[in-house]
PDB file of C-alpha atoms in Angstrom:
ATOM      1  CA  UNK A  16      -3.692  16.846  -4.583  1.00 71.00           C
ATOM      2  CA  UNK A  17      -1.341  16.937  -2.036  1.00 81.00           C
ATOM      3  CA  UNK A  18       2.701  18.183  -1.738  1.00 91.00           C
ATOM      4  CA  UNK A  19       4.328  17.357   1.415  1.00 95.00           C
ATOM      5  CA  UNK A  20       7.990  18.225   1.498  1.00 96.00           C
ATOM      6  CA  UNK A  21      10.710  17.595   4.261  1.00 97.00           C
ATOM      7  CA  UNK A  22      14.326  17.422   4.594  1.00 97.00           C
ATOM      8  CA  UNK A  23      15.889  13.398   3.519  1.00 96.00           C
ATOM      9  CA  UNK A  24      18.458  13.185   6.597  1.00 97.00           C
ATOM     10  CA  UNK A  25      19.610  14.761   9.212  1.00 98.00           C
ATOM     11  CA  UNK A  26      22.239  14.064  12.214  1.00 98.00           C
ATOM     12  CA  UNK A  27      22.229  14.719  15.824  1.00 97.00           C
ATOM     13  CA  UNK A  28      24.032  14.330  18.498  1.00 97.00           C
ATOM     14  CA  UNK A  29      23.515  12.385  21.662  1.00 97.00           C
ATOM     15  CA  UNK A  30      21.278  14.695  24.368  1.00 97.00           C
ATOM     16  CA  UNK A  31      20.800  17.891  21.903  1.00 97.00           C
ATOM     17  CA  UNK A  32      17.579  19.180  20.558  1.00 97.00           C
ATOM     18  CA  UNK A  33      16.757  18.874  16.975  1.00 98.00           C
ATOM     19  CA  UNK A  34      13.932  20.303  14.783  1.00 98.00           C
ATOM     20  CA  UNK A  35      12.463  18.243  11.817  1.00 98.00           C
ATOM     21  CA  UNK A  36      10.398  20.289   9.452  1.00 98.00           C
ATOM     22  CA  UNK A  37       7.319  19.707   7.272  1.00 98.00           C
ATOM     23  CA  UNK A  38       5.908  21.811   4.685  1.00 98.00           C
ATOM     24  CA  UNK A  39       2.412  20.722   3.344  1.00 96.00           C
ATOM     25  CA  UNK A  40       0.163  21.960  -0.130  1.00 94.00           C
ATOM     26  CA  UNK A  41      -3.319  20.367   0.714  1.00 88.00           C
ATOM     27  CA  UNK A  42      -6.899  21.348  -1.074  1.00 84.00           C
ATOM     28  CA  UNK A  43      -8.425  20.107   2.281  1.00 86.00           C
ATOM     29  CA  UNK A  44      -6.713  20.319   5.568  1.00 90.00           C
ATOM     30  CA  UNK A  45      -7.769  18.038   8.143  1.00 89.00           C
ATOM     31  CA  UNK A  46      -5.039  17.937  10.740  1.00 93.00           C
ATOM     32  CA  UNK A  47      -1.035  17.018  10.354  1.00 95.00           C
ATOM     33  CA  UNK A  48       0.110  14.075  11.664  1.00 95.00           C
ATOM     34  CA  UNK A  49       3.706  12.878  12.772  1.00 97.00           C
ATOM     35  CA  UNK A  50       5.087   9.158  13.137  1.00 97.00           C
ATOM     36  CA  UNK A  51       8.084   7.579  14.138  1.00 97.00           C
ATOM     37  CA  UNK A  52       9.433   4.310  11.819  1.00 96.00           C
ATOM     38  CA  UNK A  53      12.557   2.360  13.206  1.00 95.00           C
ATOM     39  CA  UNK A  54      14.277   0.469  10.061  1.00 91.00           C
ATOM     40  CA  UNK A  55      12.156  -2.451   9.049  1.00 87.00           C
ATOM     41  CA  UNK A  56       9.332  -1.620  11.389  1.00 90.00           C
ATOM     42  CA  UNK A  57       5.861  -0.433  11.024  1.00 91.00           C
ATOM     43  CA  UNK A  58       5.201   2.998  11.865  1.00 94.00           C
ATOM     44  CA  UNK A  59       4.112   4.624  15.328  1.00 94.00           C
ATOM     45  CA  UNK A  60       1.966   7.697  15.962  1.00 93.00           C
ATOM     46  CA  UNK A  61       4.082  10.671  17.615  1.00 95.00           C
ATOM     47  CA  UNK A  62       1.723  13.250  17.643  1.00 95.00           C
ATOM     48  CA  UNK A  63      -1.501  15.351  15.816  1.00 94.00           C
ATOM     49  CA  UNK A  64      -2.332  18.762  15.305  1.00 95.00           C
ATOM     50  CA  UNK A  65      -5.316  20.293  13.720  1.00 93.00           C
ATOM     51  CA  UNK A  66      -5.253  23.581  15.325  1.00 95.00           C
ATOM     52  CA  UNK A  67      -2.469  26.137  15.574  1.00 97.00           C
ATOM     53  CA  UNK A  68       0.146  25.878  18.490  1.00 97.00           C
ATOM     54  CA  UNK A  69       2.196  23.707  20.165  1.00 97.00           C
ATOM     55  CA  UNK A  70       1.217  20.152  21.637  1.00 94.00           C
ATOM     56  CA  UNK A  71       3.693  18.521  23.658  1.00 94.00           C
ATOM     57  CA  UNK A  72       4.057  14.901  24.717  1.00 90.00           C
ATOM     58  CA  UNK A  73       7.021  14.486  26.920  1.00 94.00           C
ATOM     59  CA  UNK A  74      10.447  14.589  24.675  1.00 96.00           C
ATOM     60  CA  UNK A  75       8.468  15.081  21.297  1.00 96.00           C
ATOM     61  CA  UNK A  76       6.786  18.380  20.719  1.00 97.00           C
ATOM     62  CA  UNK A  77       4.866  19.193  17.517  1.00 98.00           C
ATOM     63  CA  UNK A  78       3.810  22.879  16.147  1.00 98.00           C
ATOM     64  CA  UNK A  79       1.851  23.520  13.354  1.00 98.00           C
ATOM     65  CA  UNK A  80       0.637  27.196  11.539  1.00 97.00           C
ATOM     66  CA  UNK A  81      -1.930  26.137   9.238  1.00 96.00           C
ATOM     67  CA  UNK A  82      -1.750  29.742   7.376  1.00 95.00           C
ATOM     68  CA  UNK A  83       1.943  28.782   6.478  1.00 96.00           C
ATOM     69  CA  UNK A  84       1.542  25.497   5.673  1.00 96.00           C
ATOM     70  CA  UNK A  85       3.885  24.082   7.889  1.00 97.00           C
ATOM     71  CA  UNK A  86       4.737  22.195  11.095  1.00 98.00           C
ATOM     72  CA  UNK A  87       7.875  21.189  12.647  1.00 98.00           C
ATOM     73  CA  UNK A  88       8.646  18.258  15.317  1.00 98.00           C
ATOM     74  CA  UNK A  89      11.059  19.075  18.227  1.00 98.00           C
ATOM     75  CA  UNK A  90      12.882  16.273  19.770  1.00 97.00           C
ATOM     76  CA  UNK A  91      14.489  16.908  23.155  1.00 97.00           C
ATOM     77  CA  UNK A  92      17.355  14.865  24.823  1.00 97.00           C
ATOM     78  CA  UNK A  93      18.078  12.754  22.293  1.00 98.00           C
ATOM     79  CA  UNK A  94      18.584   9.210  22.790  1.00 98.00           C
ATOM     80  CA  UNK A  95      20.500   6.557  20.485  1.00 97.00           C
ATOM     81  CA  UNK A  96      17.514   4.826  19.997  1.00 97.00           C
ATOM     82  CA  UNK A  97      15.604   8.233  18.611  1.00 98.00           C
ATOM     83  CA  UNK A  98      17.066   7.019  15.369  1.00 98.00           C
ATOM     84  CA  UNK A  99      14.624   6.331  12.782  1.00 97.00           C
ATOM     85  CA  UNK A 100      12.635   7.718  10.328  1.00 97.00           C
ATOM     86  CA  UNK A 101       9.926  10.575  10.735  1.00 98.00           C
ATOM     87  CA  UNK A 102       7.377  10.898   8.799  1.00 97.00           C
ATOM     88  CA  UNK A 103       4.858  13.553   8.161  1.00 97.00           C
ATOM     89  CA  UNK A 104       1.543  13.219   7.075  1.00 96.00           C
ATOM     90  CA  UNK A 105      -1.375  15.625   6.405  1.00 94.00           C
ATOM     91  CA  UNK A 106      -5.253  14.196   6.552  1.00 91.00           C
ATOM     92  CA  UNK A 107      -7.546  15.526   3.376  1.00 86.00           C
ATOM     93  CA  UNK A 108     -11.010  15.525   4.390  1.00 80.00           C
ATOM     94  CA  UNK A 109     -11.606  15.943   0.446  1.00 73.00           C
ATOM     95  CA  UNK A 110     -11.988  12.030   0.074  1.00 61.00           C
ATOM     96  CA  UNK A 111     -12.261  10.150   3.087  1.00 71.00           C
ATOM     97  CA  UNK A 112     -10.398  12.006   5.100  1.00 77.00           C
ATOM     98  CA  UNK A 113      -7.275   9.639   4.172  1.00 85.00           C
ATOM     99  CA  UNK A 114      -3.973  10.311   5.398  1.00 88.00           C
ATOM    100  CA  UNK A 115      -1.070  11.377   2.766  1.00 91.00           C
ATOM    101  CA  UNK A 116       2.695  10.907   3.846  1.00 94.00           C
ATOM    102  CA  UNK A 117       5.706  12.825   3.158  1.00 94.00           C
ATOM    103  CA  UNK A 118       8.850  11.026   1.953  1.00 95.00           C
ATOM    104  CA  UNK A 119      10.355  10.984   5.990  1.00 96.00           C
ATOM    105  CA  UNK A 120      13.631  12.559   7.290  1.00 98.00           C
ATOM    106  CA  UNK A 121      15.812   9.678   8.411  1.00 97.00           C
ATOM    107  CA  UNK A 122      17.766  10.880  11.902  1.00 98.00           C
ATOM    108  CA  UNK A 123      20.738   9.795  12.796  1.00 98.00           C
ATOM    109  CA  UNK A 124      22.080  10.350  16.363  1.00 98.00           C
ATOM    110  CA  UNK A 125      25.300  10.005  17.244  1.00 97.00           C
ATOM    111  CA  UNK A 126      27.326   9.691  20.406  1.00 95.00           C
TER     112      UNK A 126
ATOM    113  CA  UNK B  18      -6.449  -6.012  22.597  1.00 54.00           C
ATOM    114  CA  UNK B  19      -4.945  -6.931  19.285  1.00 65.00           C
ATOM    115  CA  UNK B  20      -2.937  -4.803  17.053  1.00 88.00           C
ATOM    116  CA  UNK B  21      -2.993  -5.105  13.403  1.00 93.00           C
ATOM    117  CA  UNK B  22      -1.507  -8.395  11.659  1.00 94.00           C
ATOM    118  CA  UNK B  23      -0.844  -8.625   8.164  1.00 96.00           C
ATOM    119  CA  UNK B  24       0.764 -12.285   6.012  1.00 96.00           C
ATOM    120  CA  UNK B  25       2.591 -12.932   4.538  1.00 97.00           C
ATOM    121  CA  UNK B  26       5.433 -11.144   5.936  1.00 96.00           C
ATOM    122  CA  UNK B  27       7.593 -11.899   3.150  1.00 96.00           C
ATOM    123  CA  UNK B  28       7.132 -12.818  -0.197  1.00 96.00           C
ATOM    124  CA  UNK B  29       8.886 -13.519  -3.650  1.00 98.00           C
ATOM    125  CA  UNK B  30       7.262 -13.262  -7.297  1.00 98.00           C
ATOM    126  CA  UNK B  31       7.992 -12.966 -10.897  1.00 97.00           C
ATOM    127  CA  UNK B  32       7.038 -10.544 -13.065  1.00 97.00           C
ATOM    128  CA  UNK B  33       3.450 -11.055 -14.300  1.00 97.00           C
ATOM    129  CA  UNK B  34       2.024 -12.922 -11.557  1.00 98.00           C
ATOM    130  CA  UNK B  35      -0.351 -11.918  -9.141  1.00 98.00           C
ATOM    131  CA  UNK B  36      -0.352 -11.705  -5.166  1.00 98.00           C
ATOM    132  CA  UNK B  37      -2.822 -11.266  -2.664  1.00 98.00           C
ATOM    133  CA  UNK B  38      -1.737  -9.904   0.807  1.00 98.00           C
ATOM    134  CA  UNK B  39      -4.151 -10.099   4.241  1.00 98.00           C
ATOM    135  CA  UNK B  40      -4.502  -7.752   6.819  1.00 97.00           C
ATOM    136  CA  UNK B  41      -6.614  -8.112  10.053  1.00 94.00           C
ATOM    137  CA  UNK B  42      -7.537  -4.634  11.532  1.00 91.00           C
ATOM    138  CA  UNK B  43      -7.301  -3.459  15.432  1.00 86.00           C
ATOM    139  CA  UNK B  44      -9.963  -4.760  17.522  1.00 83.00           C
ATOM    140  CA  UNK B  45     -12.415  -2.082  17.257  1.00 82.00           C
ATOM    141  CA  UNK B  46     -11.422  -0.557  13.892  1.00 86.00           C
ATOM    142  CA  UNK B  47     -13.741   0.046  11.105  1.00 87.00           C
ATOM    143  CA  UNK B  48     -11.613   1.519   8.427  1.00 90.00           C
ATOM    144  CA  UNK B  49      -8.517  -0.150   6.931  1.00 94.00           C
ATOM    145  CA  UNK B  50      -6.066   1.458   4.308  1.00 95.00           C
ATOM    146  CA  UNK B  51      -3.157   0.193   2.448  1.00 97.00           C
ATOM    147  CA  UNK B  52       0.096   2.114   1.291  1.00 97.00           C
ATOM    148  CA  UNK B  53       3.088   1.056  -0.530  1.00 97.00           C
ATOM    149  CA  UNK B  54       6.777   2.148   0.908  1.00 96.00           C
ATOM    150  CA  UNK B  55       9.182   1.553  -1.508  1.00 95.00           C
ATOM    151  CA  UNK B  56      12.587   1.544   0.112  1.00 91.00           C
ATOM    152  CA  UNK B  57      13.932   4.863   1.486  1.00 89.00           C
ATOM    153  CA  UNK B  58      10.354   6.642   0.529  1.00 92.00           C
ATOM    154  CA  UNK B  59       7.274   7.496   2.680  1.00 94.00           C
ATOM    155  CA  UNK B  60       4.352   5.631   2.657  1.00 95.00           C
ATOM    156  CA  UNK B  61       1.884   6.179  -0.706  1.00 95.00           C
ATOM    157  CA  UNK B  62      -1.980   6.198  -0.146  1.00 93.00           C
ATOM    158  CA  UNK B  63      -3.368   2.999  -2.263  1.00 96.00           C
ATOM    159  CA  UNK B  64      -7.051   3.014  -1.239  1.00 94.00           C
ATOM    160  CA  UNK B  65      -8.870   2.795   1.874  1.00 93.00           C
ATOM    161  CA  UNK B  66     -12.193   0.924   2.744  1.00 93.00           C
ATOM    162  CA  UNK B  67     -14.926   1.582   5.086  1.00 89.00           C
ATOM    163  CA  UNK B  68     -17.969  -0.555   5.352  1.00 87.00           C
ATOM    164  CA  UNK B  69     -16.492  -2.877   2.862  1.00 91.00           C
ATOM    165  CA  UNK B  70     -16.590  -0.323   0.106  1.00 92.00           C
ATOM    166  CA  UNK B  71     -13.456   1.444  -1.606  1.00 92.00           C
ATOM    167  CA  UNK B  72     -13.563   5.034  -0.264  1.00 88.00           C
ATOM    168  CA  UNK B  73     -10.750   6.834  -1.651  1.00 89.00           C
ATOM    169  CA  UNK B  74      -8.037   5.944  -3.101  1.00 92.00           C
ATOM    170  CA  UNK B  75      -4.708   7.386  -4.122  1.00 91.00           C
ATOM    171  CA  UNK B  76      -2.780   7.174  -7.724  1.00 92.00           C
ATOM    172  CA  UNK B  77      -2.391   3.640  -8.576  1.00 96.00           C
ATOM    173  CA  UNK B  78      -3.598   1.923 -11.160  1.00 97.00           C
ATOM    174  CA  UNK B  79      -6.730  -0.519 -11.928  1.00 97.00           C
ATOM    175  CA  UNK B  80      -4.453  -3.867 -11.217  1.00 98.00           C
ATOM    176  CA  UNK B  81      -4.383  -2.989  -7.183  1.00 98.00           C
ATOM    177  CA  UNK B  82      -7.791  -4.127  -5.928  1.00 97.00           C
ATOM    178  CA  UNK B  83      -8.565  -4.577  -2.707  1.00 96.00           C
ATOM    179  CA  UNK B  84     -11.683  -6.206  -0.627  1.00 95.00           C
ATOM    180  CA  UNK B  85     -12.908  -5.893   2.807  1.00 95.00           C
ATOM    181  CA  UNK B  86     -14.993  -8.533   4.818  1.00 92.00           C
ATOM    182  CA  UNK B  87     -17.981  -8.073   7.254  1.00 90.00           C
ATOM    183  CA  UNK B  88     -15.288  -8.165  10.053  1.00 87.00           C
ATOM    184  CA  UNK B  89     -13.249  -5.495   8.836  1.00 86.00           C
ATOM    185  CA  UNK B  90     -10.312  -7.608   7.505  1.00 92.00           C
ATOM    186  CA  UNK B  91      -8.869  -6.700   4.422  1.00 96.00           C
ATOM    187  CA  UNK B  92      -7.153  -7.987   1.548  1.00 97.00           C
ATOM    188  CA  UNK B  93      -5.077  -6.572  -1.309  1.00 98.00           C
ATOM    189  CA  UNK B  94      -4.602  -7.837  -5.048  1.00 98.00           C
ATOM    190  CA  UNK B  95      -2.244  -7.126  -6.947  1.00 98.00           C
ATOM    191  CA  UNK B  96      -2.019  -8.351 -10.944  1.00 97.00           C
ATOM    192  CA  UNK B  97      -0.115  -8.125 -13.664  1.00 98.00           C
ATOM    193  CA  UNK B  98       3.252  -7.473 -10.725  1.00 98.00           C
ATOM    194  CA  UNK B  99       5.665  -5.197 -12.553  1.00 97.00           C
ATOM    195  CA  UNK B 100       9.692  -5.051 -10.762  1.00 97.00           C
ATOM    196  CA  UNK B 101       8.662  -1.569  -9.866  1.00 96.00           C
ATOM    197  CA  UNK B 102       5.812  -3.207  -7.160  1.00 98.00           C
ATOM    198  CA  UNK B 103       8.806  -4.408  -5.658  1.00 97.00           C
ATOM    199  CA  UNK B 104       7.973  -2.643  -1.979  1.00 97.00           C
ATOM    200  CA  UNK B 105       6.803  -2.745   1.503  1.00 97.00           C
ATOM    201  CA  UNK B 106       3.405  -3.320   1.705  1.00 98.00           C
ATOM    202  CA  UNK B 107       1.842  -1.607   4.744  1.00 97.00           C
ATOM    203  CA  UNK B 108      -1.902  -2.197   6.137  1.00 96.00           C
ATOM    204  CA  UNK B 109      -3.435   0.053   8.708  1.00 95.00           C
ATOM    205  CA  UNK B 110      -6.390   0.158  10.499  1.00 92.00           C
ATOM    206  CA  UNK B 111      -8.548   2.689  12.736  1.00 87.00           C
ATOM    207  CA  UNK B 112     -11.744   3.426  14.304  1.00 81.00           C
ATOM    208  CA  UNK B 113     -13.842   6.075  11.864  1.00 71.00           C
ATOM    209  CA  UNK B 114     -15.796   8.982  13.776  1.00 68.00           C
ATOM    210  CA  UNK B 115     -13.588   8.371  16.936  1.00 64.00           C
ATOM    211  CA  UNK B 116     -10.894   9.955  18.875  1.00 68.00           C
ATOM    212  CA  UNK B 117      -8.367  12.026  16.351  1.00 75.00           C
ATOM    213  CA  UNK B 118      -8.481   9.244  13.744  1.00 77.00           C
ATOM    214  CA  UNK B 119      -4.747   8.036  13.658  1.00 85.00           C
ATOM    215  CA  UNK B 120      -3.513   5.214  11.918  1.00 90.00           C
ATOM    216  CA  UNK B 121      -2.337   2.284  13.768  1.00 92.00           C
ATOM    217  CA  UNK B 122       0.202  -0.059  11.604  1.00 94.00           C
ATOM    218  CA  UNK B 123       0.573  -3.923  10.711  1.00 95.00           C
ATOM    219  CA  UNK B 124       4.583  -4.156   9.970  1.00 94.00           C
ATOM    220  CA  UNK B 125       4.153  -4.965   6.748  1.00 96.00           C
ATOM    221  CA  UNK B 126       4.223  -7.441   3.779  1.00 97.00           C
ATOM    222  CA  UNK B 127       7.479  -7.228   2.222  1.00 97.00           C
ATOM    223  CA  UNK B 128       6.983  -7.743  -1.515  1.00 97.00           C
ATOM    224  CA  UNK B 129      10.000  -8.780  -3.913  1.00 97.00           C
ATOM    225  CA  UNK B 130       8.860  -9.172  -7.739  1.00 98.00           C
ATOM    226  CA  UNK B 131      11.649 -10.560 -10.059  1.00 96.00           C
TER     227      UNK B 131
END
């Protein structure tokens, strides 16, 4: 099975950085997964890492350590509009390789 | 190049009906997978199909049954509707074998069971 845990909510303020974090429990590890989901909207891929390290795509970084079980995503500058919900998902290759989602930390920035 | 679609977008029932939602997959995609998102949660696995056959599928029970057709659309069943199936209904598609495999997302059949 699966246990993904992160935090419910967090708040931000306007240009700062902020750190969402994502603990996983997976019998097959096949790569983390991060996506953004604006209220009432479908969710958008951020970022993926299947190896150690840091991968960074402009604002939005993501860092994983597979040995801890754990990744974090690192938004820079925030903008108003960087709140939504972020959710993080781990891919089991026990299975399908299907991807398993964590409940989502819902951001709130503020001016 | 066209994303996912999914109808109805919304949708009211009563408790012991059933429902059938549609999804048609990304241009390209092989692989579609449904999840439920019941309000405030993250999305749960259903089941996902590949070469219209069920290959994996997550804890729910016998009633959610799903097909998919020769051109990778995809429908999802649901009998016997409970209040608790009350949920957004997500369908996602992408290409198997290919690139790092992430899901792209239709926005969703909202479900309301009373």
């Amino acid at each position: 099975g699966q246990n993904i845990d992160q935090p419910t909510e967090m708040t931000a303020t306007e240009g700062a950085i902020v750190q969402i974090n994502c603990t996983y429990q997976t019998s097959g590890f096949n790569g983390l997964f991060w996506y953004q989901q604006h209220a009432g909207e479908a969710p958008t891929f951020l970022s993926y890492n299947v190896l150690d390290g840091l991968e960074e795509k402009g604002r939005f970084s993501s860092f994983l350590s597979r040995s801890k079980g754990y990744s974090y995503l690192l938004l820079k500058e925030l903008q108003m509009k960087d709140s939504a919900s972020y959710l993080c998902a781990v891919r089991d290759q026990n299975g399908a390789n299907n991807l398993f989602f964590g409940t989502g930390t819902r951001l709130t920035v503020i001016p | 190049e066209t994303g996912v679609t999914q109808s109805p977008t919304h949708l009211i029932k009563t408790r012991g009906q059933q429902v059938t939602l549609r999804c048609s997959s990304q241009s390209g995609h092989n692989t579609v997978s449904w999840y439920q998102q019941a309000l405030g949660q993250g999305p749960q696995f259903i089941f996902q199909y590949y070469r219209e056959e069920e290959n994996g599928r997550g804890n729910f029970p016998p009633r959610f049954s799903g097909l998919q057709f020769p051109n990778y659309s995809s429908e999802l069943n649901v009998n016997a509707l409970e209040l608790d199936d009350s949920a957004l209904y997500l369908c996602a598609s992408r290409a198997w074998g290919f690139g790092t495999g992430e899901l792209f997302f239709g926005e969703g059949s909202r479900l309301t069971v009373l």
